PDB file of C-alpha atoms in Angstrom:
ATOM      1  CA  ARG A   1      45.389 -20.641  51.310  1.00 60.00           C
ATOM      2  CA  PRO A   2      44.564 -24.248  52.301  1.00 63.00           C
ATOM      3  CA  GLU A   3      42.149 -24.664  55.205  1.00 66.00           C
ATOM      4  CA  SER A   4      41.302 -28.004  56.794  1.00 69.00           C
ATOM      5  CA  VAL A   5      37.649 -29.052  56.547  1.00 67.00           C
ATOM      6  CA  GLY A   6      36.264 -29.886  59.983  1.00 60.00           C
ATOM      7  CA  PRO A   7      37.568 -32.790  62.050  1.00 56.00           C
ATOM      8  CA  PHE A   8      37.692 -35.162  59.076  1.00 60.00           C
ATOM      9  CA  LYS A   9      41.055 -36.898  58.836  1.00 64.00           C
ATOM     10  CA  ALA A  10      40.948 -40.425  57.459  1.00 62.00           C
ATOM     11  CA  PRO A  11      41.894 -42.342  54.294  1.00 72.00           C
ATOM     12  CA  PHE A  12      39.508 -40.433  51.979  1.00 78.00           C
ATOM     13  CA  PHE A  13      39.282 -40.200  48.200  1.00 81.00           C
ATOM     14  CA  GLY A  14      37.341 -38.273  45.551  1.00 86.00           C
ATOM     15  CA  PRO A  15      35.285 -35.723  47.569  1.00 90.00           C
ATOM     16  CA  ARG A  16      32.136 -34.213  46.023  1.00 93.00           C
ATOM     17  CA  LEU A  17      30.234 -31.280  47.500  1.00 94.00           C
ATOM     18  CA  SER A  18      26.442 -31.295  47.704  1.00 95.00           C
ATOM     19  CA  PRO A  19      24.586 -28.701  45.584  1.00 95.00           C
ATOM     20  CA  ASP A  20      24.159 -26.493  48.676  1.00 94.00           C
ATOM     21  CA  GLY A  21      27.805 -26.953  49.715  1.00 92.00           C
ATOM     22  CA  ARG A  22      26.945 -28.242  53.194  1.00 93.00           C
ATOM     23  CA  ARG A  23      27.751 -31.947  52.809  1.00 94.00           C
ATOM     24  CA  ILE A  24      30.428 -34.040  51.140  1.00 93.00           C
ATOM     25  CA  ILE A  25      30.309 -37.525  49.663  1.00 94.00           C
ATOM     26  CA  VAL A  26      33.709 -39.174  49.870  1.00 90.00           C
ATOM     27  CA  ALA A  27      35.124 -42.678  49.486  1.00 88.00           C
ATOM     28  CA  SER A  28      37.305 -44.440  52.020  1.00 81.00           C
ATOM     29  CA  LEU A  29      40.634 -45.753  50.809  1.00 67.00           C
ATOM     30  CA  GLY A  30      42.054 -49.147  51.651  1.00 62.00           C
ATOM     31  CA  LEU A  31      40.234 -52.418  52.173  1.00 54.00           C
ATOM     32  CA  GLU A  32      36.912 -50.993  53.365  1.00 69.00           C
ATOM     33  CA  GLY A  33      35.777 -49.312  50.143  1.00 81.00           C
ATOM     34  CA  PHE A  34      32.633 -47.602  51.463  1.00 89.00           C
ATOM     35  CA  LEU A  35      31.136 -44.209  50.670  1.00 92.00           C
ATOM     36  CA  HIS A  36      30.712 -41.741  53.527  1.00 90.00           C
ATOM     37  CA  LEU A  37      28.663 -38.611  54.101  1.00 93.00           C
ATOM     38  CA  LEU A  38      30.437 -35.735  55.834  1.00 91.00           C
ATOM     39  CA  ASP A  39      28.124 -33.109  57.316  1.00 91.00           C
ATOM     40  CA  LEU A  40      30.005 -29.813  57.523  1.00 88.00           C
ATOM     41  CA  ASP A  41      27.432 -28.130  59.776  1.00 88.00           C
ATOM     42  CA  ARG A  42      27.371 -30.913  62.345  1.00 88.00           C
ATOM     43  CA  GLY A  43      30.920 -32.157  61.926  1.00 85.00           C
ATOM     44  CA  SER A  44      29.626 -35.721  61.627  1.00 87.00           C
ATOM     45  CA  VAL A  45      30.519 -38.712  59.471  1.00 86.00           C
ATOM     46  CA  SER A  46      28.084 -41.465  58.453  1.00 89.00           C
ATOM     47  CA  LYS A  47      28.282 -44.400  56.056  1.00 90.00           C
ATOM     48  CA  LEU A  48      26.260 -44.320  52.851  1.00 92.00           C
ATOM     49  CA  THR A  49      27.257 -47.837  51.791  1.00 91.00           C
ATOM     50  CA  THR A  50      27.986 -50.670  54.206  1.00 87.00           C
ATOM     51  CA  GLU A  51      28.774 -53.620  51.964  1.00 89.00           C
ATOM     52  CA  GLY A  52      30.518 -54.324  48.683  1.00 89.00           C
ATOM     53  CA  MET A  53      32.918 -51.723  47.329  1.00 90.00           C
ATOM     54  CA  ALA A  54      32.293 -48.230  45.935  1.00 91.00           C
ATOM     55  CA  GLU A  55      34.908 -45.700  44.816  1.00 88.00           C
ATOM     56  CA  TRP A  56      33.065 -42.617  43.510  1.00 92.00           C
ATOM     57  CA  GLY A  57      29.779 -41.015  44.438  1.00 95.00           C
ATOM     58  CA  ILE A  58      28.217 -37.973  42.763  1.00 96.00           C
ATOM     59  CA  TRP A  59      25.210 -35.949  43.899  1.00 97.00           C
ATOM     60  CA  SER A  60      22.043 -35.668  41.858  1.00 97.00           C
ATOM     61  CA  PRO A  61      21.259 -32.026  40.989  1.00 96.00           C
ATOM     62  CA  ASP A  62      18.479 -31.870  43.611  1.00 96.00           C
ATOM     63  CA  GLY A  63      20.772 -33.267  46.327  1.00 95.00           C
ATOM     64  CA  ARG A  64      18.360 -36.089  47.197  1.00 95.00           C
ATOM     65  CA  ARG A  65      20.202 -39.013  45.602  1.00 95.00           C
ATOM     66  CA  PHE A  66      23.705 -39.996  44.639  1.00 97.00           C
ATOM     67  CA  ALA A  67      24.971 -42.194  41.818  1.00 97.00           C
ATOM     68  CA  PHE A  68      27.966 -44.423  42.392  1.00 96.00           C
ATOM     69  CA  ASP A  69      29.916 -47.412  41.150  1.00 96.00           C
ATOM     70  CA  TRP A  70      29.427 -50.542  43.213  1.00 95.00           C
ATOM     71  CA  VAL A  71      30.521 -54.156  43.156  1.00 93.00           C
ATOM     72  CA  GLU A  72      30.367 -57.076  45.549  1.00 88.00           C
ATOM     73  CA  THR A  73      32.008 -59.609  43.265  1.00 86.00           C
ATOM     74  CA  GLY A  74      32.913 -59.093  39.628  1.00 88.00           C
ATOM     75  CA  THR A  75      32.839 -55.763  37.802  1.00 92.00           C
ATOM     76  CA  PRO A  76      31.605 -52.404  39.166  1.00 95.00           C
ATOM     77  CA  ASN A  77      28.500 -50.970  37.481  1.00 97.00           C
ATOM     78  CA  LEU A  78      26.361 -47.927  38.249  1.00 98.00           C
ATOM     79  CA  PHE A  79      23.781 -47.689  41.037  1.00 97.00           C
ATOM     80  CA  TRP A  80      21.966 -44.946  42.908  1.00 96.00           C
ATOM     81  CA  GLN A  81      20.148 -44.492  46.182  1.00 95.00           C
ATOM     82  CA  GLY A  82      18.718 -41.818  48.450  1.00 95.00           C
ATOM     83  CA  VAL A  83      21.160 -39.858  50.567  1.00 94.00           C
ATOM     84  CA  ASP A  84      18.841 -40.003  53.589  1.00 88.00           C
ATOM     85  CA  GLY A  85      18.269 -43.750  53.251  1.00 78.00           C
ATOM     86  CA  SER A  86      14.638 -43.321  52.178  1.00 76.00           C
ATOM     87  CA  SER A  87      15.199 -45.207  48.924  1.00 80.00           C
ATOM     88  CA  PRO A  88      17.210 -48.438  48.613  1.00 86.00           C
ATOM     89  CA  MET A  89      20.164 -49.045  46.333  1.00 91.00           C
ATOM     90  CA  GLU A  90      18.967 -49.496  42.756  1.00 95.00           C
ATOM     91  CA  ARG A  91      20.924 -50.743  39.751  1.00 96.00           C
ATOM     92  CA  LEU A  92      21.176 -48.309  36.834  1.00 97.00           C
ATOM     93  CA  THR A  93      23.332 -50.227  34.347  1.00 97.00           C
ATOM     94  CA  GLN A  94      24.298 -53.788  33.469  1.00 95.00           C
ATOM     95  CA  SER A  95      27.639 -54.346  31.762  1.00 95.00           C
ATOM     96  CA  PRO A  96      30.591 -56.757  31.822  1.00 94.00           C
ATOM     97  CA  ASN A  97      32.872 -53.695  31.775  1.00 95.00           C
ATOM     98  CA  MET A  98      33.931 -51.449  34.651  1.00 96.00           C
ATOM     99  CA  GLN A  99      31.880 -48.258  34.903  1.00 97.00           C
ATOM    100  CA  PHE A 100      32.343 -45.092  36.962  1.00 96.00           C
ATOM    101  CA  PRO A 101      30.052 -42.036  37.246  1.00 97.00           C
ATOM    102  CA  GLY A 102      31.110 -38.663  35.858  1.00 97.00           C
ATOM    103  CA  SER A 103      28.443 -35.955  36.095  1.00 97.00           C
ATOM    104  CA  TRP A 104      24.710 -35.271  35.830  1.00 98.00           C
ATOM    105  CA  SER A 105      22.860 -33.060  33.395  1.00 97.00           C
ATOM    106  CA  PRO A 106      21.213 -30.158  35.271  1.00 97.00           C
ATOM    107  CA  ASP A 107      17.734 -31.694  34.889  1.00 96.00           C
ATOM    108  CA  GLY A 108      18.918 -34.960  36.476  1.00 96.00           C
ATOM    109  CA  ARG A 109      17.687 -37.059  33.559  1.00 97.00           C
ATOM    110  CA  THR A 110      21.040 -38.059  32.051  1.00 98.00           C
ATOM    111  CA  LEU A 111      24.301 -39.202  33.596  1.00 98.00           C
ATOM    112  CA  ALA A 112      27.630 -39.056  31.780  1.00 98.00           C
ATOM    113  CA  PHE A 113      29.981 -41.839  32.827  1.00 98.00           C
ATOM    114  CA  ILE A 114      33.046 -43.754  31.706  1.00 97.00           C
ATOM    115  CA  GLU A 115      33.331 -47.408  30.803  1.00 97.00           C
ATOM    116  CA  ARG A 116      36.449 -49.488  30.454  1.00 93.00           C
ATOM    117  CA  ASP A 117      36.655 -51.217  27.058  1.00 88.00           C
ATOM    118  CA  ASN A 118      38.301 -54.518  27.920  1.00 83.00           C
ATOM    119  CA  VAL A 119      39.157 -55.277  24.284  1.00 82.00           C
ATOM    120  CA  ALA A 120      40.637 -51.897  23.336  1.00 80.00           C
ATOM    121  CA  ASP A 121      42.050 -51.428  26.867  1.00 84.00           C
ATOM    122  CA  ASN A 122      40.883 -47.815  27.235  1.00 90.00           C
ATOM    123  CA  TYR A 123      38.038 -45.706  28.637  1.00 95.00           C
ATOM    124  CA  ASP A 124      35.072 -44.367  26.667  1.00 97.00           C
ATOM    125  CA  ILE A 125      32.394 -41.827  27.601  1.00 98.00           C
ATOM    126  CA  LEU A 126      28.777 -42.997  27.620  1.00 98.00           C
ATOM    127  CA  VAL A 127      25.470 -41.450  28.643  1.00 98.00           C
ATOM    128  CA  LEU A 128      22.763 -43.075  30.762  1.00 98.00           C
ATOM    129  CA  HIS A 129      19.160 -41.944  30.227  1.00 98.00           C
ATOM    130  CA  VAL A 130      17.689 -42.467  33.664  1.00 96.00           C
ATOM    131  CA  ASP A 131      14.008 -42.563  32.665  1.00 94.00           C
ATOM    132  CA  ASP A 132      14.289 -45.708  30.542  1.00 94.00           C
ATOM    133  CA  ARG A 133      17.756 -46.914  31.664  1.00 96.00           C
ATOM    134  CA  THR A 134      19.117 -46.848  28.106  1.00 97.00           C
ATOM    135  CA  VAL A 135      22.807 -46.193  27.486  1.00 98.00           C
ATOM    136  CA  THR A 136      24.211 -44.441  24.410  1.00 97.00           C
ATOM    137  CA  PRO A 137      27.848 -43.798  23.445  1.00 96.00           C
ATOM    138  CA  PHE A 138      29.000 -40.191  23.596  1.00 97.00           C
ATOM    139  CA  LEU A 139      32.664 -40.611  22.646  1.00 96.00           C
ATOM    140  CA  LYS A 140      34.194 -43.946  21.766  1.00 94.00           C
ATOM    141  CA  THR A 141      37.577 -43.922  20.022  1.00 93.00           C
ATOM    142  CA  ARG A 142      40.890 -45.758  20.176  1.00 92.00           C
ATOM    143  CA  PHE A 143      42.114 -43.160  22.686  1.00 94.00           C
ATOM    144  CA  ASN A 144      41.399 -42.772  26.381  1.00 94.00           C
ATOM    145  CA  GLU A 145      38.458 -40.452  27.114  1.00 96.00           C
ATOM    146  CA  SER A 146      37.688 -39.699  30.750  1.00 96.00           C
ATOM    147  CA  ASN A 147      36.563 -37.109  33.336  1.00 96.00           C
ATOM    148  CA  PRO A 148      33.219 -36.223  31.676  1.00 97.00           C
ATOM    149  CA  GLN A 149      31.795 -32.994  33.144  1.00 97.00           C
ATOM    150  CA  ILE A 150      28.500 -31.577  31.852  1.00 97.00           C
ATOM    151  CA  SER A 151      28.236 -27.780  32.014  1.00 95.00           C
ATOM    152  CA  PRO A 152      25.698 -26.218  34.410  1.00 94.00           C
ATOM    153  CA  ASP A 153      23.531 -25.121  31.465  1.00 93.00           C
ATOM    154  CA  GLY A 154      23.583 -28.676  30.069  1.00 94.00           C
ATOM    155  CA  ARG A 155      24.835 -27.638  26.625  1.00 94.00           C
ATOM    156  CA  TRP A 156      28.495 -28.701  26.777  1.00 95.00           C
ATOM    157  CA  LEU A 157      30.645 -31.533  28.063  1.00 97.00           C
ATOM    158  CA  ALA A 158      34.257 -31.095  29.141  1.00 97.00           C
ATOM    159  CA  TYR A 159      36.443 -34.187  29.158  1.00 98.00           C
ATOM    160  CA  VAL A 160      40.011 -35.444  28.968  1.00 97.00           C
ATOM    161  CA  SER A 161      41.442 -37.232  25.931  1.00 96.00           C
ATOM    162  CA  SER A 162      44.838 -38.710  25.130  1.00 94.00           C
ATOM    163  CA  GLU A 163      44.409 -38.213  21.370  1.00 92.00           C
ATOM    164  CA  SER A 164      47.335 -35.764  21.115  1.00 94.00           C
ATOM    165  CA  GLY A 165      49.707 -38.158  22.835  1.00 93.00           C
ATOM    166  CA  ARG A 166      49.157 -36.648  26.272  1.00 93.00           C
ATOM    167  CA  ASP A 167      46.094 -35.820  28.329  1.00 95.00           C
ATOM    168  CA  GLU A 168      44.387 -32.554  27.358  1.00 97.00           C
ATOM    169  CA  VAL A 169      41.028 -31.006  28.259  1.00 97.00           C
ATOM    170  CA  TYR A 170      38.463 -30.642  25.467  1.00 98.00           C
ATOM    171  CA  VAL A 171      34.860 -29.469  25.159  1.00 97.00           C
ATOM    172  CA  ARG A 172      32.118 -30.832  22.890  1.00 96.00           C
ATOM    173  CA  PRO A 173      28.419 -29.987  22.486  1.00 95.00           C
ATOM    174  CA  PHE A 174      26.162 -32.067  24.703  1.00 94.00           C
ATOM    175  CA  PRO A 175      24.475 -34.373  23.921  1.00 91.00           C
ATOM    176  CA  GLY A 176      26.026 -33.846  20.463  1.00 84.00           C
ATOM    177  CA  PRO A 177      26.793 -34.022  17.651  1.00 87.00           C
ATOM    178  CA  GLY A 178      29.334 -31.330  16.881  1.00 87.00           C
ATOM    179  CA  GLY A 179      32.988 -30.432  16.832  1.00 90.00           C
ATOM    180  CA  LYS A 180      35.469 -30.095  19.665  1.00 93.00           C
ATOM    181  CA  TRP A 181      37.565 -27.368  21.227  1.00 94.00           C
ATOM    182  CA  GLN A 182      40.873 -27.927  23.021  1.00 96.00           C
ATOM    183  CA  VAL A 183      40.855 -25.924  26.251  1.00 96.00           C
ATOM    184  CA  SER A 184      44.131 -26.849  27.964  1.00 96.00           C
ATOM    185  CA  THR A 185      47.638 -26.341  26.599  1.00 94.00           C
ATOM    186  CA  GLY A 186      50.699 -28.347  27.524  1.00 92.00           C
ATOM    187  CA  GLY A 187      48.638 -31.015  29.257  1.00 94.00           C
ATOM    188  CA  GLY A 188      45.655 -30.990  31.581  1.00 94.00           C
ATOM    189  CA  PHE A 189      43.184 -33.185  33.441  1.00 94.00           C
ATOM    190  CA  ASP A 190      40.326 -33.079  35.961  1.00 94.00           C
ATOM    191  CA  PRO A 191      38.109 -30.357  34.397  1.00 96.00           C
ATOM    192  CA  LEU A 192      35.521 -28.533  36.523  1.00 95.00           C
ATOM    193  CA  TRP A 193      32.964 -25.948  35.407  1.00 95.00           C
ATOM    194  CA  SER A 194      32.272 -22.834  37.428  1.00 92.00           C
ATOM    195  CA  ARG A 195      28.650 -22.708  38.573  1.00 88.00           C
ATOM    196  CA  ASP A 196      27.943 -19.726  36.275  1.00 88.00           C
ATOM    197  CA  ASP A 197      29.359 -21.403  33.101  1.00 86.00           C
ATOM    198  CA  ARG A 198      31.876 -18.587  32.655  1.00 89.00           C
ATOM    199  CA  GLU A 199      35.049 -20.475  33.578  1.00 94.00           C
ATOM    200  CA  LEU A 200      36.493 -23.932  33.193  1.00 96.00           C
ATOM    201  CA  PHE A 201      39.109 -25.076  35.690  1.00 96.00           C
ATOM    202  CA  TYR A 202      41.564 -27.918  35.302  1.00 95.00           C
ATOM    203  CA  ARG A 203      44.637 -29.366  36.952  1.00 92.00           C
ATOM    204  CA  LYS A 204      48.092 -29.989  35.580  1.00 91.00           C
ATOM    205  CA  ASP A 205      51.221 -31.652  36.923  1.00 85.00           C
ATOM    206  CA  GLY A 206      53.815 -29.036  37.834  1.00 81.00           C
ATOM    207  CA  GLU A 207      57.419 -29.260  38.918  1.00 77.00           C
ATOM    208  CA  LYS A 208      58.558 -31.547  41.734  1.00 72.00           C
ATOM    209  CA  GLY A 209      55.159 -33.206  42.072  1.00 73.00           C
ATOM    210  CA  ALA A 210      53.203 -29.989  42.638  1.00 82.00           C
ATOM    211  CA  THR A 211      49.704 -29.550  41.201  1.00 86.00           C
ATOM    212  CA  GLU A 212      48.983 -26.456  39.122  1.00 91.00           C
ATOM    213  CA  ILE A 213      45.424 -25.128  38.953  1.00 91.00           C
ATOM    214  CA  TYR A 214      44.395 -23.310  35.771  1.00 95.00           C
ATOM    215  CA  ALA A 215      41.319 -21.322  34.765  1.00 95.00           C
ATOM    216  CA  VAL A 216      40.029 -20.602  31.273  1.00 96.00           C
ATOM    217  CA  ASP A 217      37.398 -17.985  30.471  1.00 94.00           C
ATOM    218  CA  VAL A 218      34.665 -19.533  28.341  1.00 92.00           C
ATOM    219  CA  ARG A 219      31.724 -18.163  26.408  1.00 85.00           C
ATOM    220  CA  PRO A 220      29.175 -20.985  26.062  1.00 72.00           C
ATOM    221  CA  SER A 221      26.526 -19.075  24.124  1.00 72.00           C
ATOM    222  CA  PRO A 222      25.584 -18.797  21.313  1.00 76.00           C
ATOM    223  CA  GLY A 223      28.597 -20.867  20.243  1.00 80.00           C
ATOM    224  CA  PHE A 224      31.466 -22.096  22.378  1.00 87.00           C
ATOM    225  CA  SER A 225      34.677 -20.078  22.619  1.00 87.00           C
ATOM    226  CA  CYS A 226      37.450 -19.994  25.198  1.00 91.00           C
ATOM    227  CA  GLY A 227      40.379 -17.825  26.186  1.00 92.00           C
ATOM    228  CA  LYS A 228      43.972 -18.564  27.115  1.00 95.00           C
ATOM    229  CA  PRO A 229      44.598 -20.703  30.218  1.00 96.00           C
ATOM    230  CA  ARG A 230      45.901 -18.757  33.194  1.00 95.00           C
ATOM    231  CA  LEU A 231      47.589 -20.181  36.269  1.00 95.00           C
ATOM    232  CA  LEU A 232      45.528 -19.555  39.406  1.00 91.00           C
ATOM    233  CA  PHE A 233      47.892 -21.089  41.919  1.00 88.00           C
ATOM    234  CA  THR A 234      50.249 -23.980  42.534  1.00 87.00           C
ATOM    235  CA  GLY A 235      49.101 -26.434  45.163  1.00 80.00           C
ATOM    236  CA  PRO A 236      51.292 -28.415  47.555  1.00 72.00           C
ATOM    237  CA  ASP A 237      53.004 -31.553  46.326  1.00 71.00           C
ATOM    238  CA  ASP A 238      50.865 -33.818  48.522  1.00 72.00           C
ATOM    239  CA  LEU A 239      47.500 -33.156  46.849  1.00 76.00           C
ATOM    240  CA  GLN A 240      45.677 -36.305  45.830  1.00 74.00           C
ATOM    241  CA  SER A 241      46.291 -36.991  42.155  1.00 73.00           C
ATOM    242  CA  GLY A 242      43.481 -37.609  39.715  1.00 68.00           C
ATOM    243  CA  GLY A 243      42.651 -40.471  37.425  1.00 74.00           C
ATOM    244  CA  ALA A 244      39.799 -41.188  35.051  1.00 83.00           C
ATOM    245  CA  ILE A 245      37.275 -39.548  37.419  1.00 84.00           C
ATOM    246  CA  SER A 246      37.472 -36.224  39.261  1.00 85.00           C
ATOM    247  CA  VAL A 247      39.068 -36.087  42.721  1.00 86.00           C
ATOM    248  CA  TRP A 248      38.253 -32.460  43.579  1.00 90.00           C
ATOM    249  CA  ASP A 249      35.298 -30.083  43.548  1.00 92.00           C
ATOM    250  CA  ILE A 250      34.337 -26.412  43.624  1.00 91.00           C
ATOM    251  CA  SER A 251      32.070 -24.698  46.141  1.00 90.00           C
ATOM    252  CA  PRO A 252      28.669 -23.315  45.057  1.00 88.00           C
ATOM    253  CA  ASP A 253      29.942 -19.731  45.408  1.00 85.00           C
ATOM    254  CA  GLY A 254      32.849 -20.545  43.085  1.00 84.00           C
ATOM    255  CA  ARG A 255      35.480 -19.210  45.474  1.00 83.00           C
ATOM    256  CA  ARG A 256      36.813 -22.390  47.095  1.00 87.00           C
ATOM    257  CA  PHE A 257      38.200 -25.683  45.823  1.00 88.00           C
ATOM    258  CA  LEU A 258      37.779 -28.896  47.791  1.00 88.00           C
ATOM    259  CA  MET A 259      40.785 -31.210  47.557  1.00 85.00           C
ATOM    260  CA  VAL A 260      42.376 -34.074  49.429  1.00 84.00           C
ATOM    261  CA  ARG A 261      45.795 -33.678  50.956  1.00 77.00           C
ATOM    262  CA  MET A 262      47.770 -36.860  51.480  1.00 72.00           C
ATOM    263  CA  GLY A 263      49.910 -37.581  54.534  1.00 61.00           C
ATOM    264  CA  GLN A 264      51.379 -40.239  56.778  1.00 49.00           C
ATOM    265  CA  ARG A 265      50.471 -41.085  60.336  1.00 41.00           C
ATOM    266  CA  ASP A 266      51.516 -44.209  62.269  1.00 41.00           C
ATOM    267  CA  SER A 267      52.785 -45.791  59.033  1.00 39.00           C
ATOM    268  CA  ARG A 268      49.264 -45.705  57.559  1.00 43.00           C
ATOM    269  CA  PRO A 269      48.086 -43.459  54.721  1.00 46.00           C
ATOM    270  CA  VAL A 270      45.987 -40.599  56.095  1.00 47.00           C
ATOM    271  CA  THR A 271      44.264 -37.934  54.077  1.00 53.00           C
ATOM    272  CA  GLU A 272      42.983 -34.501  54.985  1.00 58.00           C
ATOM    273  CA  LEU A 273      40.181 -32.626  53.259  1.00 64.00           C
ATOM    274  CA  VAL A 274      41.187 -29.037  52.552  1.00 67.00           C
ATOM    275  CA  LEU A 275      39.446 -26.016  51.059  1.00 64.00           C
ATOM    276  CA  VAL A 276      41.653 -23.634  49.123  1.00 66.00           C
ATOM    277  CA  GLN A 277      40.072 -20.248  49.849  1.00 60.00           C
ATOM    278  CA  ASN A 278      40.439 -16.686  48.633  1.00 45.00           C
ATOM    279  CA  TRP A 279      42.282 -17.714  45.484  1.00 47.00           C
ATOM    280  CA  LEU A 280      40.714 -14.740  43.714  1.00 44.00           C
ATOM    281  CA  LYS A 281      42.633 -12.444  46.046  1.00 40.00           C
ATOM    282  CA  GLU A 282      45.848 -14.220  45.124  1.00 38.00           C
ATOM    283  CA  ILE A 283      45.505 -13.635  41.388  1.00 35.00           C
ATOM    284  CA  GLU A 284      44.218 -10.078  41.849  1.00 37.00           C
ATOM    285  CA  ARG A 285      47.131  -9.068  44.093  1.00 35.00           C
ATOM    286  CA  PRO A 286      49.457  -6.587  42.310  1.00 34.00           C
ATOM    287  CA  ALA A 287      52.870  -7.906  41.388  1.00 34.00           C
ATOM    288  CA  PRO A 288      55.767  -6.593  43.526  1.00 32.00           C
TER     289      PRO A 288
END
């Protein structure tokens, strides 16, 4: 069942939970374009960025920093800074192409991200090595590759590709090389790993604008294998839709999904952060 998160109702986008599940980084929609920190314990909101424009922020594995895209004029590249303000904003990449963060490796030393190829007019997946600031391609084809999500054990990367003619979720060894496994069937986007590496979740467009949430059992060791996708639940038709980067998250205990619910108030777009809870009970409930 959906449950509103605290008193936070504003034009929000792309929420990401901290590793301990107590705070949320979220972007503001509209002309402002700042990143905000929502403290669930205190019910407070504070700005993480106060100039330029940023659309996505993702926590470092230790919860002390966050990486984000940022631009004042020109093209957004990747930066990071301390969540508590103890370290200033620092540039991570330099590129003429748009870049957006995807996910960290568990050791915090590599960051998977997407870059817009202005010539080919599609997205590719690249990897930033934080120690020396070098960037290497992970997947660069004539198709769109997006939503890179590194598994909690750091051995696999889930992503979305349009190679079949529609978006599907795939998994490859990380950092590679190796083959690929298609995880979704009949379309899929926005992959998320469970914190124990045993499941991979993704979203899919359902009927009449509804969002369907699927789960796939995976076995990441010694070699990757996955089961048949199963429908967990169908969300309301006003859930925020995804794009090239994830717009939802999963709680550390693996039992709640954090999403954004769209709405209208005073002719202005308003969003509401919601946690979908007890979904395990829904799928375990006997059929009538």
